[in-house]
Amino acid sequence: MDEEDDTDFQPRILSNQSGAVVKVIDPGVVQKRGDRATRSEEAALRLVKEYTRVPLPELYAADYFLKDGKEHGVFLMSLVDGSPLQVVWDGFDNSTKKRICLELWETVRQLRQIPLPPAFGHLYQCLADGSPSSDILLKDPNEPPSPIFSDDDLQARIYKRYLHHNGGSFPENLPSILPHSSISVFAHGDLTPRNIMVDSVGRITGIVDWENAGWYPDYWEYANIMKPSDNGDWMTWMEFTKPQEWDITGIIKARRVLF
């Protein structure tokens, strides 16, 4: 997705998924518009730029409006050069795949250094602006959602979601196998090949779609990388290159019900 020449520029849509339309509106300028352009994503973009060297779109402007009683956002951002990793992954050799995955784990390491702002210090898990996560494992079935103050609260939320979606029909005792973590760290929350931009030789040019970013248990990024998808070979390489072991058996069993 290289920047266009002004003389032959034509606006084009990059993505039109539920909740957001992302399109190039000027040479080198992207607009993201919809209810997935959120204040939490704006906060994440600003935090990552401030505290890390992780490549990501530069946020030029953000505005919000109500539509049908729900807040929608409009972001203007820089266009990230390159192609989504999911498009070009199969064309890379094994040494390039390994290098990309090691670079992604370095990205994860940098994100984990972003401090929790004092205003959110009482929370164990929240998005980048302090709001609740809408992750399928954590979204509270009740409104308003209850804050997650501790690892125990987070496990209770996962179990509540699990039972809500008929997890009681399975024989295992899910709370006994859910992972525990006393550490809450900043994570992208959706680090998948569609959100990773690379150039022709596999250098990462940018990470996009930060609406799920926030503070989660330290195993969370890995658990999301390993969630059910068609990115099998990439997941295999991310597993092979991971910097430490995390036991996510309970998360896998919870996802069996929730997906």
GROMACS .gro file of C-alpha atoms in nm:
model
  259
    1MET     CA    1   0.000   0.000   0.000
    2ASP     CA    2   0.253   0.252  -0.113
    3GLU     CA    3   0.170   0.620  -0.110
    4GLU     CA    4  -0.007   0.742  -0.424
    5ASP     CA    5   0.121   0.997  -0.674
    6ASP     CA    6  -0.091   1.314  -0.649
    7THR     CA    7  -0.141   1.322  -1.027
    8ASP     CA    8  -0.326   0.989  -1.048
    9PHE     CA    9  -0.469   0.965  -0.697
   10GLN     CA   10  -0.805   0.797  -0.656
   11PRO     CA   11  -0.971   0.747  -0.315
   12ARG     CA   12  -0.996   0.377  -0.229
   13ILE     CA   13  -1.131   0.160   0.048
   14LEU     CA   14  -0.874  -0.043   0.242
   15SER     CA   15  -1.120  -0.217   0.474
   16ASN     CA   16  -1.497  -0.226   0.517
   17GLN     CA   17  -1.554  -0.447   0.818
   18SER     CA   18  -1.842  -0.431   1.060
   19GLY     CA   19  -1.802  -0.117   1.267
   20ALA     CA   20  -1.552   0.077   1.058
   21VAL     CA   21  -1.468   0.183   0.705
   22VAL     CA   22  -1.100   0.256   0.642
   23LYS     CA   23  -1.014   0.438   0.319
   24VAL     CA   24  -0.739   0.646   0.163
   25ILE     CA   25  -0.888   0.992   0.113
   26ASP     CA   26  -0.575   1.186   0.011
   27PRO     CA   27  -0.224   1.083  -0.088
   28GLY     CA   28  -0.074   0.934   0.228
   29VAL     CA   29  -0.384   1.004   0.440
   30VAL     CA   30  -0.626   0.741   0.574
   31GLN     CA   31  -0.967   0.798   0.727
   32LYS     CA   32  -1.113   0.547   0.972
   33ARG     CA   33  -1.481   0.607   1.040
   34GLY     CA   34  -1.735   0.414   1.246
   35ASP     CA   35  -1.811   0.287   1.595
   36ARG     CA   36  -1.480   0.097   1.597
   37ALA     CA   37  -1.291   0.427   1.575
   38THR     CA   38  -1.296   0.476   1.951
   39ARG     CA   39  -1.154   0.701   2.218
   40SER     CA   40  -0.966   0.400   2.353
   41GLU     CA   41  -0.795   0.349   2.016
   42GLU     CA   42  -0.701   0.717   2.007
   43ALA     CA   43  -0.551   0.683   2.355
   44ALA     CA   44  -0.363   0.368   2.252
   45LEU     CA   45  -0.209   0.534   1.946
   46ARG     CA   46  -0.087   0.822   2.159
   47LEU     CA   47   0.052   0.597   2.436
   48VAL     CA   48   0.239   0.367   2.198
   49LYS     CA   49   0.392   0.663   2.017
   50GLU     CA   50   0.501   0.820   2.348
   51TYR     CA   51   0.653   0.515   2.515
   52THR     CA   52   0.778   0.283   2.239
   53ARG     CA   53   0.949   0.259   1.900
   54VAL     CA   54   0.671   0.039   1.763
   55PRO     CA   55   0.579   0.151   1.409
   56LEU     CA   56   0.215   0.257   1.377
   57PRO     CA   57   0.003   0.513   1.192
   58GLU     CA   58   0.050   0.873   1.293
   59LEU     CA   59  -0.277   1.014   1.422
   60TYR     CA   60  -0.343   1.356   1.268
   61ALA     CA   61  -0.692   1.422   1.407
   62ALA     CA   62  -0.978   1.249   1.590
   63ASP     CA   63  -1.342   1.354   1.623
   64TYR     CA   64  -1.656   1.187   1.756
   65PHE     CA   65  -2.031   1.205   1.693
   66LEU     CA   66  -2.347   1.021   1.798
   67LYS     CA   67  -2.534   0.802   1.552
   68ASP     CA   68  -2.842   0.606   1.660
   69GLY     CA   69  -2.743   0.669   2.021
   70LYS     CA   70  -2.393   0.521   1.979
   71GLU     CA   71  -2.066   0.709   1.960
   72HIS     CA   72  -1.879   0.690   1.630
   73GLY     CA   73  -1.534   0.824   1.558
   74VAL     CA   74  -1.352   0.974   1.262
   75PHE     CA   75  -0.973   0.941   1.256
   76LEU     CA   76  -0.731   1.094   1.007
   77MET     CA   77  -0.404   0.899   1.006
   78SER     CA   78  -0.095   0.844   0.796
   79LEU     CA   79  -0.102   0.562   0.542
   80VAL     CA   80   0.125   0.276   0.644
   81ASP     CA   81   0.335   0.150   0.353
   82GLY     CA   82   0.344  -0.217   0.265
   83SER     CA   83   0.096  -0.505   0.261
   84PRO     CA   84  -0.089  -0.696   0.533
   85LEU     CA   85   0.120  -0.987   0.653
   86GLN     CA   86  -0.165  -1.229   0.583
   87VAL     CA   87  -0.138  -1.146   0.210
   88VAL     CA   88   0.237  -1.204   0.172
   89TRP     CA   89   0.329  -1.445   0.455
   90ASP     CA   90   0.328  -1.761   0.241
   91GLY     CA   91   0.579  -1.605   0.001
   92PHE     CA   92   0.851  -1.568   0.266
   93ASP     CA   93   1.117  -1.830   0.339
   94ASN     CA   94   1.161  -1.978   0.686
   95SER     CA   95   1.443  -1.746   0.790
   96THR     CA   96   1.230  -1.442   0.704
   97LYS     CA   97   0.929  -1.586   0.887
   98LYS     CA   98   1.141  -1.644   1.196
   99ARG     CA   99   1.282  -1.290   1.181
  100ILE     CA  100   0.933  -1.138   1.148
  101CYS     CA  101   0.807  -1.333   1.449
  102LEU     CA  102   1.106  -1.238   1.662
  103GLU     CA  103   1.046  -0.874   1.568
  104LEU     CA  104   0.681  -0.911   1.670
  105TRP     CA  105   0.781  -1.050   2.009
  106GLU     CA  106   1.011  -0.749   2.047
  107THR     CA  107   0.707  -0.533   1.971
  108VAL     CA  108   0.517  -0.714   2.247
  109ARG     CA  109   0.808  -0.656   2.486
  110GLN     CA  110   0.805  -0.282   2.418
  111LEU     CA  111   0.428  -0.259   2.464
  112ARG     CA  112   0.456  -0.432   2.801
  113GLN     CA  113   0.669  -0.140   2.927
  114ILE     CA  114   0.387   0.115   2.886
  115PRO     CA  115   0.288   0.218   3.240
  116LEU     CA  116  -0.066   0.214   3.371
  117PRO     CA  117  -0.168   0.579   3.426
  118PRO     CA  118  -0.233   0.672   3.789
  119ALA     CA  119  -0.597   0.747   3.704
  120PHE     CA  120  -0.647   0.377   3.622
  121GLY     CA  121  -0.421   0.245   3.898
  122HIS     CA  122  -0.711   0.079   4.079
  123LEU     CA  123  -0.790  -0.137   3.772
  124TYR     CA  124  -0.631  -0.468   3.677
  125GLN     CA  125  -0.773  -0.475   3.325
  126CYS     CA  126  -0.898  -0.191   3.107
  127LEU     CA  127  -0.858  -0.042   2.762
  128ALA     CA  128  -0.611   0.237   2.689
  129ASP     CA  129  -0.857   0.506   2.804
  130GLY     CA  130  -0.966   0.316   3.115
  131SER     CA  131  -1.289   0.184   2.962
  132PRO     CA  132  -1.401  -0.184   2.977
  133SER     CA  133  -1.282  -0.431   2.717
  134SER     CA  134  -1.524  -0.574   2.461
  135ASP     CA  135  -1.307  -0.883   2.406
  136ILE     CA  136  -1.533  -1.185   2.365
  137LEU     CA  137  -1.386  -1.341   2.682
  138LEU     CA  138  -1.436  -1.029   2.895
  139LYS     CA  139  -1.741  -0.839   2.776
  140ASP     CA  140  -1.982  -0.817   3.067
  141PRO     CA  141  -2.329  -0.950   2.974
  142ASN     CA  142  -2.472  -0.689   3.211
  143GLU     CA  143  -2.494  -0.312   3.165
  144PRO     CA  144  -2.320  -0.113   3.287
  145PRO     CA  145  -2.016  -0.345   3.286
  146SER     CA  146  -1.844  -0.405   3.618
  147PRO     CA  147  -1.480  -0.292   3.652
  148ILE     CA  148  -1.211  -0.562   3.671
  149PHE     CA  149  -1.001  -0.482   3.979
  150SER     CA  150  -0.799  -0.803   4.010
  151ASP     CA  151  -0.694  -1.130   3.851
  152ASP     CA  152  -0.974  -1.299   4.049
  153ASP     CA  153  -1.226  -1.057   3.894
  154LEU     CA  154  -1.093  -1.134   3.547
  155GLN     CA  155  -1.121  -1.510   3.597
  156ALA     CA  156  -1.472  -1.466   3.736
  157ARG     CA  157  -1.568  -1.265   3.426
  158ILE     CA  158  -1.436  -1.531   3.190
  159TYR     CA  159  -1.628  -1.798   3.382
  160LYS     CA  160  -1.942  -1.586   3.380
  161ARG     CA  161  -1.916  -1.551   3.001
  162TYR     CA  162  -1.844  -1.922   2.969
  163LEU     CA  163  -2.156  -2.021   3.163
  164HIS     CA  164  -2.365  -1.759   2.983
  165HIS     CA  165  -2.279  -1.929   2.653
  166ASN     CA  166  -2.361  -2.283   2.777
  167GLY     CA  167  -2.018  -2.371   2.911
  168GLY     CA  168  -2.195  -2.565   3.185
  169SER     CA  169  -2.257  -2.842   2.934
  170PHE     CA  170  -1.886  -2.930   2.945
  171PRO     CA  171  -1.747  -3.154   3.223
  172GLU     CA  172  -1.429  -2.966   3.317
  173ASN     CA  173  -1.407  -2.725   3.609
  174LEU     CA  174  -1.299  -2.417   3.413
  175PRO     CA  175  -1.193  -2.197   3.709
  176SER     CA  176  -0.940  -2.462   3.815
  177ILE     CA  177  -0.758  -2.448   3.480
  178LEU     CA  178  -0.775  -2.078   3.394
  179PRO     CA  179  -0.430  -1.914   3.400
  180HIS     CA  180  -0.337  -1.691   3.692
  181SER     CA  181  -0.129  -1.376   3.667
  182SER     CA  182  -0.042  -1.109   3.919
  183ILE     CA  183   0.099  -0.897   3.635
  184SER     CA  184  -0.109  -0.669   3.413
  185VAL     CA  185   0.070  -0.534   3.105
  186PHE     CA  186  -0.016  -0.329   2.798
  187ALA     CA  187  -0.109  -0.540   2.494
  188HIS     CA  188  -0.233  -0.476   2.142
  189GLY     CA  189  -0.507  -0.733   2.197
  190ASP     CA  190  -0.552  -0.830   1.831
  191LEU     CA  191  -0.202  -0.891   1.698
  192THR     CA  192  -0.295  -1.093   1.388
  193PRO     CA  193  -0.147  -1.097   1.035
  194ARG     CA  194  -0.425  -0.873   0.902
  195ASN     CA  195  -0.313  -0.599   1.143
  196ILE     CA  196   0.061  -0.630   1.072
  197MET     CA  197   0.197  -0.438   0.773
  198VAL     CA  198   0.525  -0.542   0.610
  199ASP     CA  199   0.733  -0.440   0.310
  200SER     CA  200   0.848  -0.666   0.026
  201VAL     CA  201   1.136  -0.815   0.228
  202GLY     CA  202   0.935  -0.871   0.546
  203ARG     CA  203   1.029  -0.564   0.748
  204ILE     CA  204   0.743  -0.454   0.970
  205THR     CA  205   0.624  -0.110   0.857
  206GLY     CA  206   0.336  -0.068   1.099
  207ILE     CA  207   0.086  -0.225   1.337
  208VAL     CA  208  -0.275  -0.111   1.286
  209ASP     CA  209  -0.618  -0.144   1.454
  210TRP     CA  210  -0.554  -0.059   1.819
  211GLU     CA  211  -0.915  -0.048   1.945
  212ASN     CA  212  -0.862  -0.354   2.170
  213ALA     CA  213  -0.534  -0.230   2.317
  214GLY     CA  214  -0.505  -0.191   2.692
  215TRP     CA  215  -0.385  -0.359   3.010
  216TYR     CA  216  -0.437  -0.734   3.037
  217PRO     CA  217  -0.279  -1.033   3.216
  218ASP     CA  218   0.074  -1.097   3.090
  219TYR     CA  219  -0.035  -1.410   2.898
  220TRP     CA  220  -0.311  -1.226   2.708
  221GLU     CA  221  -0.123  -1.125   2.392
  222TYR     CA  222  -0.004  -1.484   2.345
  223ALA     CA  223  -0.353  -1.620   2.412
  224ASN     CA  224  -0.498  -1.395   2.142
  225ILE     CA  225  -0.224  -1.484   1.895
  226MET     CA  226  -0.324  -1.848   1.950
  227LYS     CA  227  -0.700  -1.799   1.920
  228PRO     CA  228  -0.884  -1.998   1.647
  229SER     CA  229  -0.801  -1.865   1.300
  230ASP     CA  230  -0.675  -1.968   0.957
  231ASN     CA  231  -0.327  -1.830   1.035
  232GLY     CA  232  -0.189  -2.174   1.120
  233ASP     CA  233   0.167  -2.145   0.989
  234TRP     CA  234   0.212  -1.799   1.140
  235MET     CA  235   0.081  -1.925   1.475
  236THR     CA  236   0.326  -2.215   1.456
  237TRP     CA  237   0.616  -1.974   1.409
  238MET     CA  238   0.494  -1.743   1.685
  239GLU     CA  239   0.474  -2.046   1.915
  240PHE     CA  240   0.824  -2.155   1.815
  241THR     CA  241   0.976  -1.810   1.878
  242LYS     CA  242   0.784  -1.710   2.193
  243PRO     CA  243   1.010  -1.572   2.469
  244GLN     CA  244   0.857  -1.775   2.753
  245GLU     CA  245   0.598  -2.041   2.833
  246TRP     CA  246   0.238  -1.955   2.912
  247ASP     CA  247  -0.023  -2.218   2.998
  248ILE     CA  248  -0.346  -2.108   2.830
  249THR     CA  249  -0.531  -2.441   2.851
  250GLY     CA  250  -0.825  -2.278   3.029
  251ILE     CA  251  -0.845  -1.995   2.775
  252ILE     CA  252  -0.854  -2.246   2.490
  253LYS     CA  253  -1.139  -2.434   2.657
  254ALA     CA  254  -1.331  -2.111   2.719
  255ARG     CA  255  -1.289  -2.008   2.356
  256ARG     CA  256  -1.433  -2.344   2.245
  257VAL     CA  257  -1.765  -2.224   2.387
  258LEU     CA  258  -1.740  -1.855   2.298
  259PHE     CA  259  -1.638  -1.893   1.932
   0.00000   0.00000   0.00000
